Amino acid sequence: MVKVLGSVAILLIVLARTVLSYDRPGTRKNLVIHPSNEDDPTSPDQVHISLVGPDKMRISWITQGSIMPSVVYGTVSGKYESSANGTSSTYHYLLIYRSGQIHDVVIGPLKPNTVYYYKCGGPNSTQEFSFRTPPSKFPIKFAVSGDLGTSEWTKSTLEHVSKWDHDVFILPGDLSYANSYQPLWDTFGRLVQPLASQRPWMVTHGNHELEKIPILHHHPFTAYNQRWRMPFEESGSTSNLYYSFNVYGVHIIMLGSYTDFEPGSEQYQWLENNLKKIDRKTTPWVVAVVHAPWYNSNEAHQGEKESVKMKESMETLLYKARVDLVFAGHVHAYERFSRVYQDKFDKCGPVYINIGDGGNLEGLARKYKDPNLEISMFREANFGHGQLVVENATHAHWEWQRNDDEVSVQKDSVWLTSLLADSSCKI
């Protein structure tokens, strides 16, 4: 079995490398992280949390053995006054991999800006975790980074993020870079657990989550949908691949670049309805997240359908709804654009930010178009993460932190005014 796994891994890596069309230097080796307690099949592994509605949290984790999917929790360490039960599932990939037991439990209602202590699997579990719920007033702090992977650069990015006291982490696709080699999903879950068990991680998918192989595996997003369940039903979506959620004062729309997005598609119709229902008095800020960028002056990933056609289909919807910001990944570099609509500066358009710089094994996309586009305000091929602080209903501060020689360095920052505050941009 080990030889078979090794052969499959080599084949998948070779196939992945054949689709690269540009150099990505500056790589660091991938990490291998084993379970912290391999002798106990009921020990919680790969713990992460995500928001569900206005006052609930989903706790997700994996065990190697079967257990009752339950969580006990409370606001005092060691004292668990509440409990909830959930569901368990597993999945197979090809004929050589079967996941552990994947558990999902939704807990709540929870108080805002409150630390909760919890145990996965009941009060007799050996490990206690904790998280803090987002506040119910400004400021709200979001950490943002895409295309993470499981490399030493990823670890560096996560260490820098951990030093900033944020409320929610947003990931614009390409999580583990397993590329069908499923044990990398387990390494990714263990790598992010220290952060993802303490703050909600809200993610969307990228091309590396597809994992569809002709003849061998027909169903896309198998691992992603099983391991990273997001609150899609709560926003009226029928798919885990696109959804929306609110954090005080901010409505965030997570779109799917690699599922149908043409006019008339389920995602398109859902987006139309979602945008119509936004109450700007409650959420004066609106943010969208995709994987494949709609604006990009890097030489990487030019002309791809998921960028060009999705932009053609949905850009006007976002523009008319006065979306403030659009985050994207995919390109392994950082770039910030001005407010844009239909390839030109437009003061009523969104600010587009590409931040696929989390640290993946493939390295950086170093080549940019020359001369630069007038609408591109800052660009740099380096690993890092972003910090969005929504200060109030009208102003927010964006900052990009570069991972430079193991130290997080501020390289780009800008103050943003919400489109709601601009009387000439009223809907």
Tab-separated table of C-alpha atoms in Angstrom:
chain	number	residue	atom	x	y	z
A	1	MET	CA	0.000	0.000	0.000
A	2	VAL	CA	2.836	2.449	0.827
A	3	LYS	CA	4.441	1.820	-2.588
A	4	VAL	CA	1.093	2.406	-4.301
A	5	LEU	CA	0.551	5.666	-2.414
A	6	GLY	CA	4.055	6.791	-3.314
A	7	SER	CA	3.556	6.022	-6.986
A	8	VAL	CA	0.233	7.858	-7.075
A	9	ALA	CA	1.791	10.855	-5.331
A	10	ILE	CA	4.630	11.036	-7.868
A	11	LEU	CA	2.185	10.738	-10.772
A	12	LEU	CA	-0.045	13.501	-9.399
A	13	ILE	CA	2.917	15.811	-8.802
A	14	VAL	CA	4.167	15.254	-12.349
A	15	LEU	CA	0.687	15.956	-13.757
A	16	ALA	CA	0.412	19.140	-11.675
A	17	ARG	CA	3.784	20.406	-12.873
A	18	THR	CA	2.928	19.888	-16.523
A	19	VAL	CA	0.210	22.565	-16.356
A	20	LEU	CA	2.541	25.292	-15.085
A	21	SER	CA	3.244	27.885	-17.745
A	22	TYR	CA	5.612	30.192	-15.890
A	23	ASP	CA	8.500	30.035	-13.419
A	24	ARG	CA	7.723	30.169	-9.723
A	25	PRO	CA	11.048	30.494	-7.894
A	26	GLY	CA	11.559	30.920	-4.176
A	27	THR	CA	9.917	27.715	-3.035
A	28	ARG	CA	10.365	26.065	0.326
A	29	LYS	CA	9.778	22.425	1.126
A	30	ASN	CA	6.398	21.008	2.062
A	31	LEU	CA	5.773	20.040	5.667
A	32	VAL	CA	4.574	16.666	6.908
A	33	ILE	CA	2.617	16.851	10.158
A	34	HIS	CA	1.491	13.702	11.950
A	35	PRO	CA	-1.386	13.481	14.448
A	36	SER	CA	-0.463	14.801	17.887
A	37	ASN	CA	-1.874	11.677	19.552
A	38	GLU	CA	-1.676	8.750	17.143
A	39	ASP	CA	-2.313	6.194	19.905
A	40	ASP	CA	-5.815	7.485	20.664
A	41	PRO	CA	-8.296	6.987	17.782
A	42	THR	CA	-10.804	9.303	19.520
A	43	SER	CA	-8.404	12.243	19.885
A	44	PRO	CA	-9.613	15.370	18.012
A	45	ASP	CA	-7.499	16.222	14.979
A	46	GLN	CA	-7.636	19.068	12.417
A	47	VAL	CA	-10.008	21.203	14.486
A	48	HIS	CA	-11.402	24.300	12.803
A	49	ILE	CA	-14.402	26.558	13.272
A	50	SER	CA	-16.652	28.629	10.993
A	51	LEU	CA	-19.518	31.076	11.426
A	52	VAL	CA	-23.110	29.882	11.106
A	53	GLY	CA	-25.730	32.611	11.081
A	54	PRO	CA	-25.616	35.578	13.462
A	55	ASP	CA	-24.805	33.761	16.693
A	56	LYS	CA	-23.636	30.196	16.066
A	57	MET	CA	-20.356	28.441	15.297
A	58	ARG	CA	-19.627	25.193	13.502
A	59	ILE	CA	-16.947	23.039	15.140
A	60	SER	CA	-15.323	20.581	12.725
A	61	TRP	CA	-12.738	17.919	13.509
A	62	ILE	CA	-11.555	14.464	12.531
A	63	THR	CA	-10.943	11.290	14.522
A	64	GLN	CA	-9.580	7.977	13.337
A	65	GLY	CA	-12.191	6.054	15.292
A	66	SER	CA	-15.959	6.394	15.598
A	67	ILE	CA	-17.278	8.632	18.381
A	68	MET	CA	-20.438	10.501	19.274
A	69	PRO	CA	-20.178	13.838	17.401
A	70	SER	CA	-20.724	16.117	20.373
A	71	VAL	CA	-19.211	19.330	21.711
A	72	VAL	CA	-19.367	20.667	25.264
A	73	TYR	CA	-18.662	24.353	25.786
A	74	GLY	CA	-18.841	27.271	28.199
A	75	THR	CA	-17.333	30.645	29.044
A	76	VAL	CA	-15.135	29.328	31.870
A	77	SER	CA	-12.207	26.985	31.256
A	78	GLY	CA	-13.020	23.491	32.476
A	79	LYS	CA	-16.673	24.317	33.092
A	80	TYR	CA	-18.944	23.296	30.219
A	81	GLU	CA	-22.531	24.368	30.798
A	82	SER	CA	-23.780	23.676	27.280
A	83	SER	CA	-23.540	20.859	24.773
A	84	ALA	CA	-24.621	20.047	21.224
A	85	ASN	CA	-24.611	17.027	18.926
A	86	GLY	CA	-23.939	16.937	15.200
A	87	THR	CA	-23.116	14.596	12.355
A	88	SER	CA	-20.236	12.375	11.244
A	89	SER	CA	-19.195	11.300	7.766
A	90	THR	CA	-16.311	9.813	5.805
A	91	TYR	CA	-15.293	9.759	2.145
A	92	HIS	CA	-13.243	7.579	-0.168
A	93	TYR	CA	-10.898	8.869	-2.839
A	94	LEU	CA	-9.888	6.481	-5.592
A	95	LEU	CA	-9.260	3.019	-4.123
A	96	ILE	CA	-6.423	3.942	-1.808
A	97	TYR	CA	-7.646	6.591	0.608
A	98	ARG	CA	-10.389	6.668	3.177
A	99	SER	CA	-10.722	9.682	5.424
A	100	GLY	CA	-11.102	9.563	9.151
A	101	GLN	CA	-14.434	10.316	10.777
A	102	ILE	CA	-15.276	13.931	9.928
A	103	HIS	CA	-17.439	15.530	12.615
A	104	ASP	CA	-19.527	18.722	12.335
A	105	VAL	CA	-21.344	20.228	15.314
A	106	VAL	CA	-23.079	23.609	15.387
A	107	ILE	CA	-23.120	25.290	18.798
A	108	GLY	CA	-24.973	28.343	20.038
A	109	PRO	CA	-26.563	30.793	20.451
A	110	LEU	CA	-23.349	32.526	21.484
A	111	LYS	CA	-22.649	35.967	22.889
A	112	PRO	CA	-20.596	38.413	20.793
A	113	ASN	CA	-16.975	39.225	21.636
A	114	THR	CA	-16.830	36.372	24.141
A	115	VAL	CA	-14.249	33.648	24.700
A	116	TYR	CA	-15.699	30.138	24.751
A	117	TYR	CA	-13.884	26.996	25.868
A	118	TYR	CA	-14.840	23.718	24.237
A	119	LYS	CA	-14.048	20.041	23.941
A	120	CYS	CA	-14.643	17.907	20.869
A	121	GLY	CA	-16.216	14.546	21.606
A	122	GLY	CA	-17.620	15.304	25.043
A	123	PRO	CA	-16.336	16.253	28.506
A	124	ASN	CA	-13.958	13.285	28.731
A	125	SER	CA	-11.885	14.468	25.774
A	126	THR	CA	-8.303	15.144	26.813
A	127	GLN	CA	-7.858	18.485	25.026
A	128	GLU	CA	-9.602	21.797	25.593
A	129	PHE	CA	-9.796	24.420	22.844
A	130	SER	CA	-11.029	27.998	22.897
A	131	PHE	CA	-12.289	30.629	20.458
A	132	ARG	CA	-13.535	34.204	20.569
A	133	THR	CA	-16.708	35.246	18.807
A	134	PRO	CA	-16.652	38.384	16.615
A	135	PRO	CA	-17.824	41.611	18.269
A	136	SER	CA	-21.205	43.231	17.673
A	137	LYS	CA	-19.757	46.681	17.093
A	138	PHE	CA	-16.982	48.322	15.103
A	139	PRO	CA	-14.090	47.892	14.574
A	140	ILE	CA	-14.103	44.474	12.884
A	141	LYS	CA	-10.769	42.910	11.908
A	142	PHE	CA	-10.300	40.460	9.033
A	143	ALA	CA	-7.081	38.617	8.178
A	144	VAL	CA	-6.917	37.627	4.501
A	145	SER	CA	-4.597	35.280	2.614
A	146	GLY	CA	-5.130	32.850	-0.249
A	147	ASP	CA	-3.334	29.926	-1.881
A	148	LEU	CA	-1.903	28.659	1.398
A	149	GLY	CA	-0.645	25.112	0.868
A	150	THR	CA	1.498	23.315	3.431
A	151	SER	CA	5.003	24.675	2.874
A	152	GLU	CA	7.441	26.324	5.254
A	153	TRP	CA	6.322	29.639	3.722
A	154	THR	CA	2.742	28.750	4.721
A	155	LYS	CA	3.886	28.193	8.276
A	156	SER	CA	5.616	31.571	8.229
A	157	THR	CA	2.463	33.314	6.983
A	158	LEU	CA	0.322	31.653	9.650
A	159	GLU	CA	2.787	32.630	12.361
A	160	HIS	CA	2.573	36.276	11.260
A	161	VAL	CA	-1.235	36.128	11.161
A	162	SER	CA	-1.320	34.657	14.666
A	163	LYS	CA	0.426	37.743	16.047
A	164	TRP	CA	-2.389	40.029	14.870
A	165	ASP	CA	-5.567	39.999	16.944
A	166	HIS	CA	-8.140	39.498	14.201
A	167	ASP	CA	-11.793	38.418	14.391
A	168	VAL	CA	-12.238	36.359	11.199
A	169	PHE	CA	-9.878	34.766	8.669
A	170	ILE	CA	-10.857	34.858	4.970
A	171	LEU	CA	-9.278	32.442	2.488
A	172	PRO	CA	-9.975	33.097	-1.244
A	173	GLY	CA	-9.422	29.501	-2.378
A	174	ASP	CA	-6.640	26.932	-2.846
A	175	LEU	CA	-6.330	25.518	0.641
A	176	SER	CA	-4.143	22.410	0.909
A	177	TYR	CA	-2.706	21.967	-2.606
A	178	ALA	CA	-3.309	18.261	-2.115
A	179	ASN	CA	-3.824	17.921	-5.867
A	180	SER	CA	-5.622	14.623	-5.252
A	181	TYR	CA	-2.985	13.274	-2.822
A	182	GLN	CA	-5.368	13.155	0.140
A	183	PRO	CA	-2.855	12.892	3.037
A	184	LEU	CA	-1.913	16.519	2.284
A	185	TRP	CA	-5.428	17.516	3.337
A	186	ASP	CA	-4.649	15.987	6.740
A	187	THR	CA	-1.352	17.856	6.990
A	188	PHE	CA	-3.123	21.096	6.060
A	189	GLY	CA	-5.764	20.573	8.746
A	190	ARG	CA	-3.095	20.031	11.374
A	191	LEU	CA	-1.028	22.982	10.186
A	192	VAL	CA	-3.890	25.476	10.441
A	193	GLN	CA	-5.492	24.044	13.599
A	194	PRO	CA	-3.752	26.419	16.058
A	195	LEU	CA	-5.371	29.400	14.292
A	196	ALA	CA	-8.479	27.825	12.796
A	197	SER	CA	-9.607	26.409	16.152
A	198	GLN	CA	-9.481	29.889	17.740
A	199	ARG	CA	-10.986	32.148	15.059
A	200	PRO	CA	-13.600	31.361	12.385
A	201	TRP	CA	-12.111	30.490	8.991
A	202	MET	CA	-14.373	31.372	6.084
A	203	VAL	CA	-13.147	29.869	2.828
A	204	THR	CA	-14.067	29.500	-0.808
A	205	HIS	CA	-12.709	26.962	-3.282
A	206	GLY	CA	-10.010	27.278	-5.941
A	207	ASN	CA	-8.823	25.165	-8.844
A	208	HIS	CA	-6.730	22.958	-6.561
A	209	GLU	CA	-9.884	21.858	-4.730
A	210	LEU	CA	-11.416	20.343	-7.893
A	211	GLU	CA	-9.549	17.010	-7.651
A	212	LYS	CA	-11.571	15.510	-10.485
A	213	ILE	CA	-9.724	12.855	-12.485
A	214	PRO	CA	-11.184	11.547	-15.772
A	215	ILE	CA	-12.376	7.933	-15.486
A	216	LEU	CA	-10.839	7.521	-12.000
A	217	HIS	CA	-12.806	10.091	-9.946
A	218	HIS	CA	-15.807	11.818	-11.506
A	219	HIS	CA	-16.971	14.031	-8.636
A	220	PRO	CA	-15.240	17.394	-8.094
A	221	PHE	CA	-14.649	18.996	-4.690
A	222	THR	CA	-15.053	15.718	-2.778
A	223	ALA	CA	-12.516	16.459	-0.050
A	224	TYR	CA	-13.267	20.190	0.094
A	225	ASN	CA	-17.006	19.731	0.574
A	226	GLN	CA	-16.559	17.028	3.195
A	227	ARG	CA	-13.829	18.739	5.207
A	228	TRP	CA	-14.716	22.428	4.911
A	229	ARG	CA	-18.455	22.828	5.207
A	230	MET	CA	-19.504	26.464	5.053
A	231	PRO	CA	-22.896	28.034	6.011
A	232	PHE	CA	-24.379	27.958	2.517
A	233	GLU	CA	-27.928	26.962	3.484
A	234	GLU	CA	-28.237	29.945	5.824
A	235	SER	CA	-27.786	32.309	2.852
A	236	GLY	CA	-30.219	30.488	0.562
A	237	SER	CA	-27.508	28.771	-1.493
A	238	THR	CA	-27.878	25.188	-2.649
A	239	SER	CA	-24.120	24.620	-2.847
A	240	ASN	CA	-21.159	24.697	-0.469
A	241	LEU	CA	-19.250	26.326	-3.355
A	242	TYR	CA	-20.875	29.762	-2.910
A	243	TYR	CA	-22.577	31.457	0.023
A	244	SER	CA	-22.642	34.654	2.064
A	245	PHE	CA	-22.437	35.639	5.706
A	246	ASN	CA	-22.472	38.715	7.901
A	247	VAL	CA	-20.031	39.950	10.486
A	248	TYR	CA	-21.202	43.098	12.238
A	249	GLY	CA	-21.535	45.861	9.646
A	250	VAL	CA	-20.074	43.762	6.799
A	251	HIS	CA	-21.815	41.491	4.270
A	252	ILE	CA	-19.369	39.036	2.677
A	253	ILE	CA	-20.155	37.096	-0.502
A	254	MET	CA	-18.041	34.009	-1.234
A	255	LEU	CA	-18.302	33.170	-4.935
A	256	GLY	CA	-17.316	30.026	-6.837
A	257	SER	CA	-14.920	30.454	-9.748
A	258	TYR	CA	-15.034	26.763	-10.699
A	259	THR	CA	-18.755	26.114	-10.735
A	260	ASP	CA	-21.367	27.496	-13.146
A	261	PHE	CA	-21.492	31.303	-13.141
A	262	GLU	CA	-23.135	32.168	-16.464
A	263	PRO	CA	-26.363	34.216	-16.518
A	264	GLY	CA	-29.205	31.863	-15.693
A	265	SER	CA	-27.018	29.474	-13.671
A	266	GLU	CA	-27.937	28.676	-10.075
A	267	GLN	CA	-24.999	30.679	-8.739
A	268	TYR	CA	-25.867	33.708	-10.887
A	269	GLN	CA	-29.496	33.667	-9.793
A	270	TRP	CA	-28.473	33.201	-6.170
A	271	LEU	CA	-26.089	36.181	-6.406
A	272	GLU	CA	-28.776	38.388	-7.928
A	273	ASN	CA	-31.173	37.559	-5.093
A	274	ASN	CA	-28.479	37.862	-2.441
A	275	LEU	CA	-27.464	41.350	-3.573
A	276	LYS	CA	-31.107	42.514	-3.627
A	277	LYS	CA	-31.585	41.447	-0.001
A	278	ILE	CA	-28.616	43.374	1.423
A	279	ASP	CA	-29.652	45.956	4.005
A	280	ARG	CA	-26.981	48.662	3.833
A	281	LYS	CA	-28.259	50.170	7.074
A	282	THR	CA	-27.300	46.940	8.836
A	283	THR	CA	-24.258	46.080	6.710
A	284	PRO	CA	-22.906	49.313	5.171
A	285	TRP	CA	-19.889	47.413	3.820
A	286	VAL	CA	-20.126	44.710	1.145
A	287	VAL	CA	-17.160	42.486	0.241
A	288	ALA	CA	-16.962	39.774	-2.427
A	289	VAL	CA	-14.423	36.948	-2.600
A	290	VAL	CA	-13.478	34.872	-5.674
A	291	HIS	CA	-10.517	32.700	-6.508
A	292	ALA	CA	-9.646	33.545	-10.110
A	293	PRO	CA	-9.035	37.331	-10.310
A	294	TRP	CA	-11.055	39.563	-12.611
A	295	TYR	CA	-8.233	42.119	-12.782
A	296	ASN	CA	-4.598	41.074	-12.963
A	297	SER	CA	-1.435	42.660	-14.387
A	298	ASN	CA	0.728	39.637	-13.603
A	299	GLU	CA	1.723	37.440	-16.533
A	300	ALA	CA	0.379	34.416	-14.667
A	301	HIS	CA	-3.141	33.119	-15.328
A	302	GLN	CA	-3.994	35.525	-18.118
A	303	GLY	CA	-7.039	34.831	-20.295
A	304	GLU	CA	-8.493	31.993	-18.237
A	305	LYS	CA	-12.229	31.382	-18.575
A	306	GLU	CA	-12.761	31.435	-14.816
A	307	SER	CA	-11.467	35.015	-14.758
A	308	VAL	CA	-12.617	36.442	-18.093
A	309	LYS	CA	-16.049	34.844	-18.418
A	310	MET	CA	-16.965	35.173	-14.759
A	311	LYS	CA	-16.098	38.862	-14.919
A	312	GLU	CA	-18.278	39.241	-18.009
A	313	SER	CA	-21.156	37.520	-16.235
A	314	MET	CA	-21.023	39.081	-12.781
A	315	GLU	CA	-19.057	42.338	-12.755
A	316	THR	CA	-22.101	44.495	-13.508
A	317	LEU	CA	-24.081	42.815	-10.736
A	318	LEU	CA	-21.423	43.736	-8.184
A	319	TYR	CA	-21.030	47.236	-9.607
A	320	LYS	CA	-24.743	48.061	-9.473
A	321	ALA	CA	-24.915	46.735	-5.902
A	322	ARG	CA	-21.997	49.024	-4.952
A	323	VAL	CA	-19.749	46.257	-3.650
A	324	ASP	CA	-16.805	47.909	-1.885
A	325	LEU	CA	-14.056	45.303	-2.155
A	326	VAL	CA	-13.304	42.158	-4.155
A	327	PHE	CA	-10.608	39.776	-2.921
A	328	ALA	CA	-9.098	37.103	-5.188
A	329	GLY	CA	-6.279	34.546	-5.107
A	330	HIS	CA	-4.891	32.228	-7.805
A	331	VAL	CA	-1.986	34.493	-8.829
A	332	HIS	CA	0.864	33.859	-6.407
A	333	ALA	CA	1.653	37.495	-5.738
A	334	TYR	CA	0.038	40.616	-4.311
A	335	GLU	CA	-1.688	43.374	-6.252
A	336	ARG	CA	-4.104	46.177	-5.361
A	337	PHE	CA	-6.176	48.037	-7.934
A	338	SER	CA	-8.061	51.310	-7.746
A	339	ARG	CA	-11.838	51.361	-7.838
A	340	VAL	CA	-12.601	49.792	-11.210
A	341	TYR	CA	-15.460	48.987	-13.551
A	342	GLN	CA	-15.071	47.564	-17.061
A	343	ASP	CA	-11.289	47.978	-17.052
A	344	LYS	CA	-11.308	51.677	-16.175
A	345	PHE	CA	-11.149	53.727	-13.015
A	346	ASP	CA	-14.641	54.272	-11.638
A	347	LYS	CA	-15.145	55.843	-8.238
A	348	CYS	CA	-18.289	53.749	-7.734
A	349	GLY	CA	-16.614	50.432	-8.548
A	350	PRO	CA	-15.015	47.966	-6.127
A	351	VAL	CA	-11.374	48.006	-5.074
A	352	TYR	CA	-9.871	44.754	-6.395
A	353	ILE	CA	-7.157	43.035	-4.356
A	354	ASN	CA	-5.300	39.877	-5.416
A	355	ILE	CA	-3.764	38.084	-2.472
A	356	GLY	CA	-2.833	34.564	-3.552
A	357	ASP	CA	0.388	34.860	-1.587
A	358	GLY	CA	-0.113	32.527	1.367
A	359	GLY	CA	2.965	30.368	0.806
A	360	ASN	CA	2.149	27.392	-1.390
A	361	LEU	CA	4.809	24.981	-2.665
A	362	GLU	CA	4.583	26.230	-6.269
A	363	GLY	CA	6.267	29.519	-5.340
A	364	LEU	CA	5.767	33.063	-6.580
A	365	ALA	CA	4.559	34.492	-9.897
A	366	ARG	CA	7.321	37.061	-10.374
A	367	LYS	CA	6.648	38.385	-13.880
A	368	TYR	CA	4.387	41.374	-14.378
A	369	LYS	CA	3.194	43.099	-17.525
A	370	ASP	CA	5.213	46.123	-18.551
A	371	PRO	CA	4.159	48.900	-18.710
A	372	ASN	CA	1.882	48.613	-15.721
A	373	LEU	CA	-1.853	49.250	-15.968
A	374	GLU	CA	-2.987	52.676	-14.783
A	375	ILE	CA	-5.573	51.058	-12.531
A	376	SER	CA	-2.928	48.917	-10.743
A	377	MET	CA	-1.895	50.852	-7.654
A	378	PHE	CA	0.579	48.465	-6.024
A	379	ARG	CA	2.012	45.069	-6.967
A	380	GLU	CA	4.724	42.840	-5.596
A	381	ALA	CA	5.587	39.152	-5.911
A	382	ASN	CA	6.078	38.084	-2.332
A	383	PHE	CA	4.379	35.947	0.276
A	384	GLY	CA	2.287	37.607	2.956
A	385	HIS	CA	-1.186	38.354	4.265
A	386	GLY	CA	-3.640	41.243	4.443
A	387	GLN	CA	-5.299	43.018	7.338
A	388	LEU	CA	-8.660	44.709	6.840
A	389	VAL	CA	-9.908	46.806	9.748
A	390	VAL	CA	-13.451	48.103	9.251
A	391	GLU	CA	-13.323	51.050	11.622
A	392	ASN	CA	-16.905	52.267	11.248
A	393	ALA	CA	-19.757	52.484	8.740
A	394	THR	CA	-17.801	54.783	6.430
A	395	HIS	CA	-14.079	54.045	6.761
A	396	ALA	CA	-11.800	51.004	6.702
A	397	HIS	CA	-8.050	50.510	6.620
A	398	TRP	CA	-6.323	47.921	4.433
A	399	GLU	CA	-2.739	46.826	4.940
A	400	TRP	CA	-0.612	44.186	3.253
A	401	GLN	CA	2.073	42.547	5.371
A	402	ARG	CA	4.957	40.965	3.480
A	403	ASN	CA	6.839	37.949	4.823
A	404	ASP	CA	10.354	39.328	4.422
A	405	ASP	CA	13.256	37.338	5.883
A	406	GLU	CA	10.919	35.714	8.411
A	407	VAL	CA	9.597	39.129	9.530
A	408	SER	CA	6.193	40.522	8.603
A	409	VAL	CA	6.773	43.914	6.978
A	410	GLN	CA	4.090	46.467	6.060
A	411	LYS	CA	4.454	47.192	2.357
A	412	ASP	CA	1.104	48.551	1.217
A	413	SER	CA	-1.677	50.373	3.032
A	414	VAL	CA	-4.676	52.486	2.096
A	415	TRP	CA	-7.707	54.059	3.744
A	416	LEU	CA	-11.021	53.171	2.126
A	417	THR	CA	-14.319	55.037	2.183
A	418	SER	CA	-17.457	52.938	1.788
A	419	LEU	CA	-19.448	53.538	-1.370
A	420	LEU	CA	-22.518	53.988	0.809
A	421	ALA	CA	-20.885	57.162	2.175
A	422	ASP	CA	-20.443	58.630	-1.320
A	423	SER	CA	-23.653	60.397	-2.264
A	424	SER	CA	-22.786	60.217	-5.961
A	425	CYS	CA	-22.655	56.405	-5.798
A	426	LYS	CA	-26.076	55.780	-4.332
A	427	ILE	CA	-27.834	52.666	-5.577
